[in-house]
Amino acid sequence: MNMMAMRCGGETIIIDAGMGFPEADTPGVDIIIPDFSFIEDYRDEISAIVLTHGHEDHIGAVPFLLKEINVPVYGTHFTLAILERKLQEHGLIDSTVLHSVEPRDRVTLDRFEVEWIHVSHSLTSCTAVAVTTPVGVVIHSGDFKIDETPVVGPPTDLERLSEYGDQGVLALLADSTNAERPGRTQSERAVIPALEKIFEEAEGRIVLSCFTSSVHRIQIVLDLAREYGRRVALLGRSMLRNVETADSLRQLDVPDGLFISASEARNTDDDQLLLLVAGCQGDPMSAMTKLATDQHKNLSVDEGDTVVLSARQIPGNEPSISRLISHCYKRGAQVIDSSLARVHVSGHGSQEDLKILIEATRPRFLVPIHGEHRQLYRHRDWASSSGVVDPENIVVFENGDVLELDESRAEITAKEVVGRTFIDASYEEVEDLVVRDRKHLSYDGIVVAIVAINPTSGELESEPEVVTRGFIHEEDSSEMLGELKRLIEGTVNGAAHEERIDYAVIKEKIRLALKRFIQKATGRRPMIIPVVVEV
Ligand SMILES: [Zn+2]
């Protein structure tokens, strides 16, 4: 959920607005976006959304942000092509102004001048942005690594970054994702030998899953498929869409006749087939999991297949990836992931990459961004101990912090309210309270107590009813149900007449009585809903 606002003299620009995926603790939530309430005070002065690259964690929240503030969006052609599909889904394509830029393009706004500078990353057409302000130049690295030999596109534009360094850079905001890793991050090409060996040795089908945005990786795989005489079937909606977008914008070089459909793949010899599949994180609805569990309509993983997971495991996804691997083995396939061979390299720079960036830009202030808090602090510690920046000039700023900069000073001066907004599959917001209730229900179930009370006499008109779900097995628990009913009767009968005819009061008395009793008897805290029926 990377998102930052930059403000100067009454103008604000937003750099990136990304989304995140929920973990298991938010049932019914499909995506998470930043809480935008902090922009409320600056709404009228926001002049642009500036995008660094097309990854979901940098652009996924843009459609939701545009519903709040309709301002022009700037990014490279490819970044905007990825965004356009989202805008279409949200019905925003006609109302949004998109300005596509090339690296080294400069856009002059009121107080800011923004230049996009090409950087290497796992996706292509990625950029850092250099923002020239009246108090100095601020460089935001985007997500980057220093890859001298990327597969698609040029390497990181160190020349332009150094020119900024020559002129003087006030602050560098740098990607901390791999700040804990010593040395350099390897080139995208580093996976070629291991993948080549797989193509060399595989006698059956090759089933390869990677992130559908890993354009360099996909190009390598397509090149190997051509070289080893394998046709390629793309499986999974996001794989088809992303490859199509990348191909149409010449981010990929696809040989004619390489692709075949899933149904053609059924009739292709195993040793002449490569399945390139979405779902490397083991998402249960993904094409890869469907293949591995025989749920796909055309194809499945089978005896003799070589399954390659060419991606990192995003923290939190390990259990589903592990299940995916087990399913593949059970079906008789071989599985190769990055624990067995170098089939994945990171798209984020390690310490020596960061050092190259810092030495090129020579910032007065270094501000670690992107990554968990731990990584921001490790970035700071590494940078101070390695002497690349004066330790006093390294500022860690966390989510919500307001960093104030002038020619000679960088200080955290305030904190804005930031947080998460939950979104469901129909792109509607799900309130925190709703998610909390769902969690509560999923842990301890629900108990509904139904009583019929005469509104005049306040007497019970019939025996109370108790309905439960996810709490006890009712047929086996008649004793417990009987006790709950007697407790409700006792609570109503023991209440004063005024309490009994005030339904809000009697409902709360029933709820508390049940809650105390159930907690004592079972140690559990189901959701309790008393219902009073007026007779
Ligand atoms: Zn990225």
XYZ file of C-alpha atoms and ligand atoms in Angstrom:
536
model
C 0.000 0.000 0.000
C 2.729 2.439 -0.945
C 1.424 5.979 -1.043
C 2.973 9.323 -0.300
C 1.861 12.922 -0.503
C 4.355 15.714 -1.136
C 3.371 19.269 -0.388
C 4.967 22.646 -1.036
C 3.530 26.165 -0.891
C -0.092 25.086 -1.130
C 0.314 22.412 -3.809
C 0.210 18.677 -3.147
C 1.087 15.758 -5.379
C 0.519 12.098 -4.606
C 3.283 9.628 -5.445
C 1.841 6.111 -5.976
C -1.298 4.678 -4.366
C -0.966 0.947 -3.917
C -3.076 -1.822 -2.535
C -2.361 -4.841 -0.389
C -3.820 -8.295 -0.090
C -5.425 -9.383 3.150
C -4.145 -12.152 5.363
C -6.420 -14.745 6.903
C -7.534 -12.365 9.675
C -9.959 -10.353 7.539
C -12.724 -12.672 6.295
C -14.596 -11.489 3.209
C -12.018 -8.824 2.418
C -10.445 -9.081 -1.031
C -8.110 -6.139 -1.086
C -6.833 -3.494 1.281
C -6.189 0.102 0.312
C -4.834 3.016 2.334
C -7.244 5.038 4.439
C -7.399 8.274 2.426
C -8.771 10.475 5.199
C -5.427 12.282 5.545
C -5.882 13.951 2.163
C -9.115 15.609 3.294
C -7.417 18.851 4.367
C -5.472 19.110 1.113
C -8.162 17.933 -1.265
C -8.389 21.195 -3.226
C -4.670 21.607 -3.710
C -3.831 18.150 -5.069
C -2.639 18.634 -8.636
C -1.409 15.216 -9.774
C -0.974 11.535 -9.063
C 2.566 10.552 -10.032
C 3.230 6.843 -10.584
C 6.618 5.141 -10.378
C 5.658 1.727 -11.828
C 2.772 -0.637 -12.458
C 2.934 -3.082 -9.545
C -0.277 -3.549 -7.550
C 1.327 -2.255 -4.361
C 1.984 1.032 -6.172
C -1.062 1.553 -8.411
C -3.787 -0.774 -7.063
C -5.526 1.929 -5.029
C -5.473 4.591 -7.765
C -9.073 3.924 -8.960
C -10.334 4.296 -5.385
C -8.294 7.473 -4.929
C -9.657 8.901 -8.188
C -13.165 8.481 -6.806
C -12.085 10.879 -4.022
C -10.073 13.316 -6.096
C -10.263 13.515 -9.854
C -6.788 14.747 -10.829
C -4.489 13.924 -13.758
C -2.376 10.763 -13.466
C 1.199 10.623 -14.776
C 3.211 7.485 -15.490
C 5.029 5.602 -18.222
C 3.011 4.101 -21.117
C 3.211 0.619 -19.694
C 2.287 1.702 -16.157
C -0.742 3.547 -17.502
C -1.716 0.586 -19.708
C -1.879 -1.593 -16.603
C -3.824 1.125 -14.798
C -6.250 1.578 -17.705
C -7.616 -1.928 -17.299
C -8.421 -1.139 -13.684
C -10.041 2.149 -14.609
C -12.215 0.277 -17.093
C -13.363 -2.139 -14.407
C -14.251 0.812 -12.179
C -15.975 2.766 -14.961
C -13.452 5.595 -14.592
C -11.752 5.484 -17.954
C -13.707 8.381 -19.475
C -13.447 10.668 -16.476
C -9.707 10.242 -15.868
C -6.971 12.305 -17.479
C -3.893 10.174 -18.126
C -0.567 11.692 -19.165
C 1.931 9.161 -20.358
C 5.576 10.045 -19.986
C 8.907 8.646 -21.119
C 11.939 8.369 -18.866
C 13.743 11.739 -18.664
C 10.488 13.562 -19.446
C 9.890 16.527 -17.173
C 6.494 17.829 -16.200
C 6.164 21.280 -14.685
C 3.388 21.740 -12.169
C 2.829 24.786 -9.999
C 5.461 24.293 -7.307
C 6.994 21.065 -8.507
C 8.883 19.872 -11.515
C 8.775 16.104 -11.847
C 11.188 13.976 -13.885
C 10.873 10.231 -14.377
C 14.167 8.327 -14.363
C 14.362 4.745 -15.597
C 15.257 2.054 -13.028
C 15.516 -1.754 -13.227
C 13.066 -3.868 -11.286
C 11.201 -7.170 -11.744
C 8.586 -5.381 -13.825
C 9.607 -3.260 -16.821
C 9.149 0.426 -17.559
C 9.794 1.316 -13.914
C 11.030 4.661 -12.713
C 12.367 6.724 -9.896
C 11.066 10.273 -9.783
C 13.110 13.391 -9.190
C 10.951 16.193 -7.853
C 12.471 19.657 -8.046
C 10.983 21.988 -5.441
C 11.817 25.554 -4.389
C 13.921 24.144 -1.492
C 15.745 21.472 -3.428
C 15.508 18.189 -5.288
C 13.836 15.169 -3.717
C 14.437 11.815 -5.388
C 12.021 8.958 -4.770
C 13.667 5.702 -5.851
C 10.463 3.784 -6.608
C 11.194 0.053 -6.455
C 14.585 -0.536 -7.992
C 17.732 -2.554 -8.319
C 20.924 -1.824 -10.207
C 20.760 -4.444 -12.940
C 23.418 -3.854 -15.609
C 22.007 -6.616 -17.810
C 18.213 -6.556 -17.627
C 16.384 -8.779 -20.095
C 13.965 -6.113 -21.302
C 14.803 -2.413 -21.540
C 17.835 -0.418 -20.429
C 19.611 -0.599 -17.058
C 18.988 1.885 -14.244
C 19.756 5.390 -15.555
C 22.669 6.096 -13.241
C 23.909 8.799 -15.584
C 20.841 10.960 -15.029
C 20.819 10.201 -11.297
C 24.464 11.310 -11.117
C 23.637 14.534 -12.936
C 21.143 15.262 -10.190
C 23.883 14.357 -7.713
C 26.187 16.913 -9.361
C 23.538 19.619 -9.025
C 22.793 18.693 -5.423
C 20.064 16.479 -4.038
C 18.281 17.501 -0.870
C 16.792 14.108 -0.015
C 16.804 10.586 -1.349
C 13.819 8.427 -0.431
C 15.100 4.915 -1.058
C 13.521 1.445 -1.316
C 14.316 -0.562 1.842
C 12.823 -3.915 0.842
C 16.217 -5.641 0.633
C 18.192 -3.281 2.865
C 19.011 -6.195 5.156
C 20.775 -8.126 2.409
C 24.492 -7.587 1.949
C 26.043 -7.451 -1.504
C 24.302 -6.913 -4.800
C 20.984 -8.243 -6.025
C 21.593 -10.422 -9.035
C 20.564 -9.488 -12.543
C 17.266 -10.746 -13.930
C 19.451 -12.879 -16.186
C 20.793 -14.873 -13.244
C 17.888 -17.318 -13.499
C 18.757 -18.356 -17.056
C 21.229 -21.203 -16.267
C 18.870 -22.977 -13.871
C 15.882 -22.593 -16.170
C 17.965 -23.730 -19.142
C 18.907 -26.881 -17.233
C 15.221 -27.564 -16.591
C 14.389 -27.196 -20.296
C 17.382 -29.373 -21.141
C 16.384 -32.196 -18.808
C 12.572 -32.169 -18.704
C 11.125 -35.052 -20.695
C 7.474 -34.260 -20.007
C 5.591 -30.998 -19.815
C 7.007 -27.960 -18.085
C 4.504 -26.103 -15.930
C 5.983 -22.768 -14.861
C 4.345 -20.285 -12.549
C 5.668 -16.808 -11.815
C 4.197 -13.409 -11.032
C 2.267 -12.307 -14.083
C 3.987 -8.924 -13.873
C 7.515 -10.417 -14.009
C 8.107 -9.318 -17.573
C 11.839 -10.106 -17.645
C 11.182 -13.597 -16.309
C 8.412 -14.236 -18.820
C 10.650 -13.119 -21.689
C 13.374 -15.535 -20.556
C 10.857 -18.378 -20.407
C 9.422 -17.561 -23.832
C 12.931 -17.438 -25.338
C 13.785 -20.825 -23.835
C 10.499 -22.308 -25.053
C 11.306 -21.244 -28.589
C 14.865 -22.532 -28.321
C 13.763 -25.930 -27.008
C 10.815 -26.318 -29.370
C 8.000 -25.964 -26.867
C 4.708 -24.213 -27.602
C 3.331 -22.053 -24.798
C -0.178 -22.015 -23.339
C -0.976 -19.128 -20.985
C -3.287 -20.090 -18.149
C -5.062 -17.750 -15.764
C -6.810 -14.473 -16.503
C -4.085 -12.232 -15.115
C -1.365 -14.108 -17.035
C -3.275 -13.688 -20.298
C -4.028 -10.033 -19.655
C -0.571 -9.049 -18.479
C 1.243 -10.844 -21.288
C -1.130 -9.294 -23.799
C -0.580 -5.787 -22.386
C 3.194 -6.234 -22.253
C 3.254 -7.669 -25.774
C 1.118 -4.873 -27.214
C 3.454 -2.250 -25.742
C 6.538 -4.094 -26.981
C 7.712 -4.920 -23.479
C 7.803 -8.538 -24.643
C 9.190 -10.016 -27.827
C 6.969 -12.978 -28.669
C 7.914 -15.175 -31.649
C 5.039 -15.768 -34.086
C 3.089 -18.946 -33.527
C 4.531 -19.589 -30.067
C 1.269 -19.328 -28.169
C -1.438 -21.946 -28.264
C -4.755 -22.133 -26.459
C -5.422 -24.358 -23.465
C -7.512 -26.712 -25.590
C -4.744 -26.949 -28.211
C -2.355 -27.730 -25.382
C -4.287 -30.925 -24.674
C -3.387 -32.184 -28.091
C 0.255 -31.173 -27.940
C 2.990 -33.686 -27.082
C 4.225 -33.313 -23.513
C 7.820 -32.678 -24.511
C 6.721 -29.853 -26.811
C 4.620 -27.994 -24.287
C 5.122 -25.300 -21.686
C 2.278 -24.095 -19.506
C 2.872 -20.577 -18.200
C 0.490 -20.254 -15.307
C -0.757 -17.566 -12.919
C -0.952 -18.372 -9.211
C 2.609 -18.863 -7.931
C 1.439 -17.923 -4.408
C -0.933 -20.862 -4.130
C -4.097 -18.762 -4.152
C -6.901 -21.364 -4.111
C -8.810 -19.679 -6.958
C -5.763 -19.406 -9.231
C -5.088 -21.399 -12.388
C -2.022 -23.039 -10.804
C -3.979 -24.440 -7.856
C -6.747 -25.569 -10.217
C -4.180 -27.443 -12.329
C -2.660 -29.048 -9.248
C -6.020 -30.171 -7.869
C -7.589 -31.309 -11.151
C -10.126 -28.468 -11.127
C -9.083 -26.894 -14.426
C -11.428 -27.568 -17.314
C -8.774 -28.441 -19.870
C -5.614 -29.532 -18.131
C -4.085 -30.832 -14.936
C -0.674 -31.464 -13.432
C 0.285 -35.082 -14.118
C 2.918 -37.783 -13.821
C 6.136 -36.733 -15.537
C 5.488 -32.977 -15.397
C 8.139 -30.606 -14.139
C 6.522 -27.822 -12.108
C 8.645 -24.697 -11.645
C 7.710 -22.015 -9.113
C 9.770 -19.062 -10.274
C 8.878 -16.523 -7.607
C 9.492 -15.568 -4.038
C 7.077 -16.595 -1.327
C 5.315 -13.486 -0.100
C 5.280 -13.609 3.713
C 1.950 -15.040 4.834
C 1.514 -17.189 1.717
C 3.828 -20.017 2.792
C 1.046 -22.424 3.871
C -0.874 -22.165 0.589
C 2.317 -22.482 -1.468
C 3.294 -25.513 0.568
C -0.113 -27.113 -0.103
C 0.267 -26.349 -3.816
C 3.655 -28.082 -3.909
C 2.253 -31.114 -2.081
C -0.619 -31.417 -4.553
C 1.844 -31.392 -7.454
C 3.960 -34.150 -5.880
C 0.856 -36.233 -5.137
C -0.029 -36.082 -8.810
C 3.405 -37.434 -9.716
C 5.127 -34.219 -10.810
C 8.598 -32.932 -9.938
C 8.601 -29.514 -8.267
C 11.458 -27.037 -8.491
C 11.348 -23.812 -6.509
C 13.978 -21.343 -5.398
C 15.001 -23.567 -2.490
C 16.306 -26.127 -5.029
C 17.618 -23.995 -7.878
C 18.154 -20.363 -8.774
C 14.819 -19.932 -10.500
C 14.107 -16.574 -8.881
C 15.951 -13.327 -8.210
C 14.623 -10.343 -6.332
C 13.607 -7.130 -8.058
C 14.779 -4.991 -5.150
C 18.279 -3.688 -4.575
C 20.464 -5.035 -1.763
C 22.903 -2.964 0.293
C 25.471 -2.550 -2.485
C 22.728 -1.491 -4.924
C 21.577 1.083 -2.375
C 25.147 2.246 -2.037
C 25.410 2.787 -5.799
C 22.200 4.816 -5.758
C 23.382 6.901 -2.799
C 26.800 7.491 -4.355
C 25.181 8.603 -7.614
C 22.750 11.028 -6.015
C 24.835 12.112 -2.984
C 21.804 13.296 -1.010
C 22.053 15.554 2.010
C 19.303 13.497 3.683
C 18.574 9.806 3.307
C 15.028 8.688 4.023
C 14.412 4.913 3.985
C 10.990 4.028 2.527
C 9.128 0.881 1.285
C 9.249 -2.175 3.500
C 8.430 -3.242 6.994
C 9.519 -1.042 9.896
C 12.275 -3.521 10.612
C 13.685 -2.978 7.134
C 13.550 0.819 7.441
C 15.574 0.665 10.656
C 18.045 -1.832 9.219
C 18.431 0.451 6.214
C 19.239 3.310 8.572
C 21.672 1.218 10.612
C 23.476 -0.086 7.571
C 23.704 3.368 5.970
C 25.044 4.950 9.172
C 27.622 2.257 9.805
C 28.836 2.120 6.227
C 29.451 5.860 6.166
C 27.570 6.553 2.918
C 25.496 9.243 4.610
C 26.118 11.255 7.775
C 24.174 9.280 10.437
C 22.563 12.511 11.667
C 21.074 13.005 8.229
C 19.199 9.732 8.041
C 15.528 10.076 8.905
C 13.289 7.053 9.335
C 9.742 8.044 8.694
C 6.930 5.662 9.349
C 3.389 5.445 8.048
C 1.599 8.679 8.866
C 4.703 10.676 9.757
C 4.976 14.142 8.287
C 8.543 14.896 7.268
C 9.312 18.572 6.867
C 12.276 19.516 4.707
C 13.984 22.777 3.916
C 17.426 23.563 2.530
C 19.193 22.444 5.690
C 16.750 20.542 7.842
C 14.723 17.319 7.786
C 12.421 16.725 10.719
C 9.367 14.708 11.591
C 6.937 17.415 12.651
C 3.514 15.794 12.819
C 1.541 12.623 12.408
C -1.460 12.125 10.146
C -4.093 9.468 10.705
C -3.384 6.576 8.367
C -4.722 3.068 8.267
C -6.327 0.428 6.162
C -9.602 0.434 4.263
C -11.086 -2.978 3.509
C -12.584 -3.624 0.072
C -14.600 -6.650 -1.040
C -14.885 -8.393 -4.404
C -17.455 -5.908 -5.695
C -15.105 -3.007 -4.870
C -17.294 -1.869 -1.988
C -15.835 -0.833 1.327
C -16.263 -3.242 4.225
C -16.404 -1.426 7.568
C -13.923 -2.456 10.268
C -16.808 -3.367 12.533
C -18.220 -5.785 9.978
C -14.873 -7.510 9.626
C -14.561 -7.703 13.396
C -18.014 -9.315 13.643
C -17.103 -11.842 10.956
C -13.958 -12.762 12.856
C -15.912 -13.087 16.058
C -18.479 -15.327 14.342
C -15.766 -17.431 12.770
C -14.137 -18.127 16.134
C -17.098 -18.755 18.449
C -20.310 -18.810 16.422
C -23.632 -17.230 17.221
C -26.431 -17.731 19.749
C -29.844 -16.215 18.990
C -32.336 -16.069 21.869
C -35.970 -15.486 20.865
C -38.563 -14.496 23.469
C -42.189 -13.476 23.064
C -43.239 -10.888 25.647
C -46.661 -9.397 26.142
C -46.201 -5.608 25.838
C -48.760 -4.822 28.553
C -48.291 -7.506 31.159
C -44.597 -8.062 30.454
C -45.200 -11.807 30.793
C -43.531 -14.448 28.645
C -46.094 -15.676 26.132
C -44.289 -18.932 25.347
C -41.109 -20.867 26.090
C -38.008 -19.012 24.811
C -36.274 -20.409 21.746
C -32.525 -20.670 21.289
C -30.906 -21.073 17.866
C -27.153 -21.477 17.508
C -24.696 -21.745 14.615
C -21.018 -22.570 14.890
C -21.275 -22.751 18.680
C -22.520 -26.197 19.722
C -23.966 -29.140 17.891
C -27.598 -28.599 18.865
C -28.755 -32.198 18.573
C -26.031 -33.364 20.956
C -26.452 -30.466 23.345
C -30.082 -30.512 24.419
C -28.996 -30.183 28.025
C -27.094 -26.980 27.334
C -29.966 -25.602 25.250
C -32.401 -26.409 28.081
C -30.184 -24.567 30.543
C -29.987 -21.537 28.267
C -33.780 -21.485 27.936
C -34.268 -21.708 31.704
C -31.732 -18.937 32.188
C -33.640 -16.694 29.761
C -36.926 -17.464 31.521
C -35.387 -16.718 34.885
C -33.910 -13.447 33.599
C -37.235 -12.242 32.196
C -39.247 -13.375 35.203
C -36.742 -11.866 37.607
C -36.794 -8.455 35.911
C -38.998 -5.610 37.049
C -42.176 -4.906 35.057
C -40.733 -1.678 33.571
C -37.656 -3.566 32.403
C -39.708 -6.308 30.791
C -41.828 -3.904 28.723
C -38.783 -1.871 27.656
C -37.449 -4.271 25.036
C -34.036 -2.622 24.747
C -33.446 -3.124 28.467
C -34.669 -6.693 28.631
C -32.649 -7.654 25.555
C -29.472 -6.363 27.179
C -30.272 -8.226 30.421
C -30.760 -11.473 28.483
C -27.545 -10.912 26.521
C -25.483 -10.318 29.647
C -26.958 -13.303 31.464
C -26.261 -15.620 28.531
C -22.800 -14.203 28.023
C -21.788 -14.772 31.646
C -23.275 -18.248 31.747
C -21.790 -19.429 28.445
C -18.388 -18.045 29.225
C -18.327 -19.794 32.594
C -19.706 -23.074 31.273
C -17.725 -23.310 28.023
C -14.979 -20.680 28.127
C -16.246 -19.375 24.782
C -17.664 -16.037 23.697
C -20.157 -16.523 20.879
C -21.979 -13.534 19.449
C -25.286 -13.336 21.337
C -28.326 -11.768 19.713
C -31.535 -11.543 21.782
C -34.714 -11.024 19.763
C -37.937 -9.922 21.480
C -41.144 -10.684 19.636
C -44.086 -8.515 20.598
C -47.223 -10.663 20.975
Zn 7.471 -3.069 -7.518
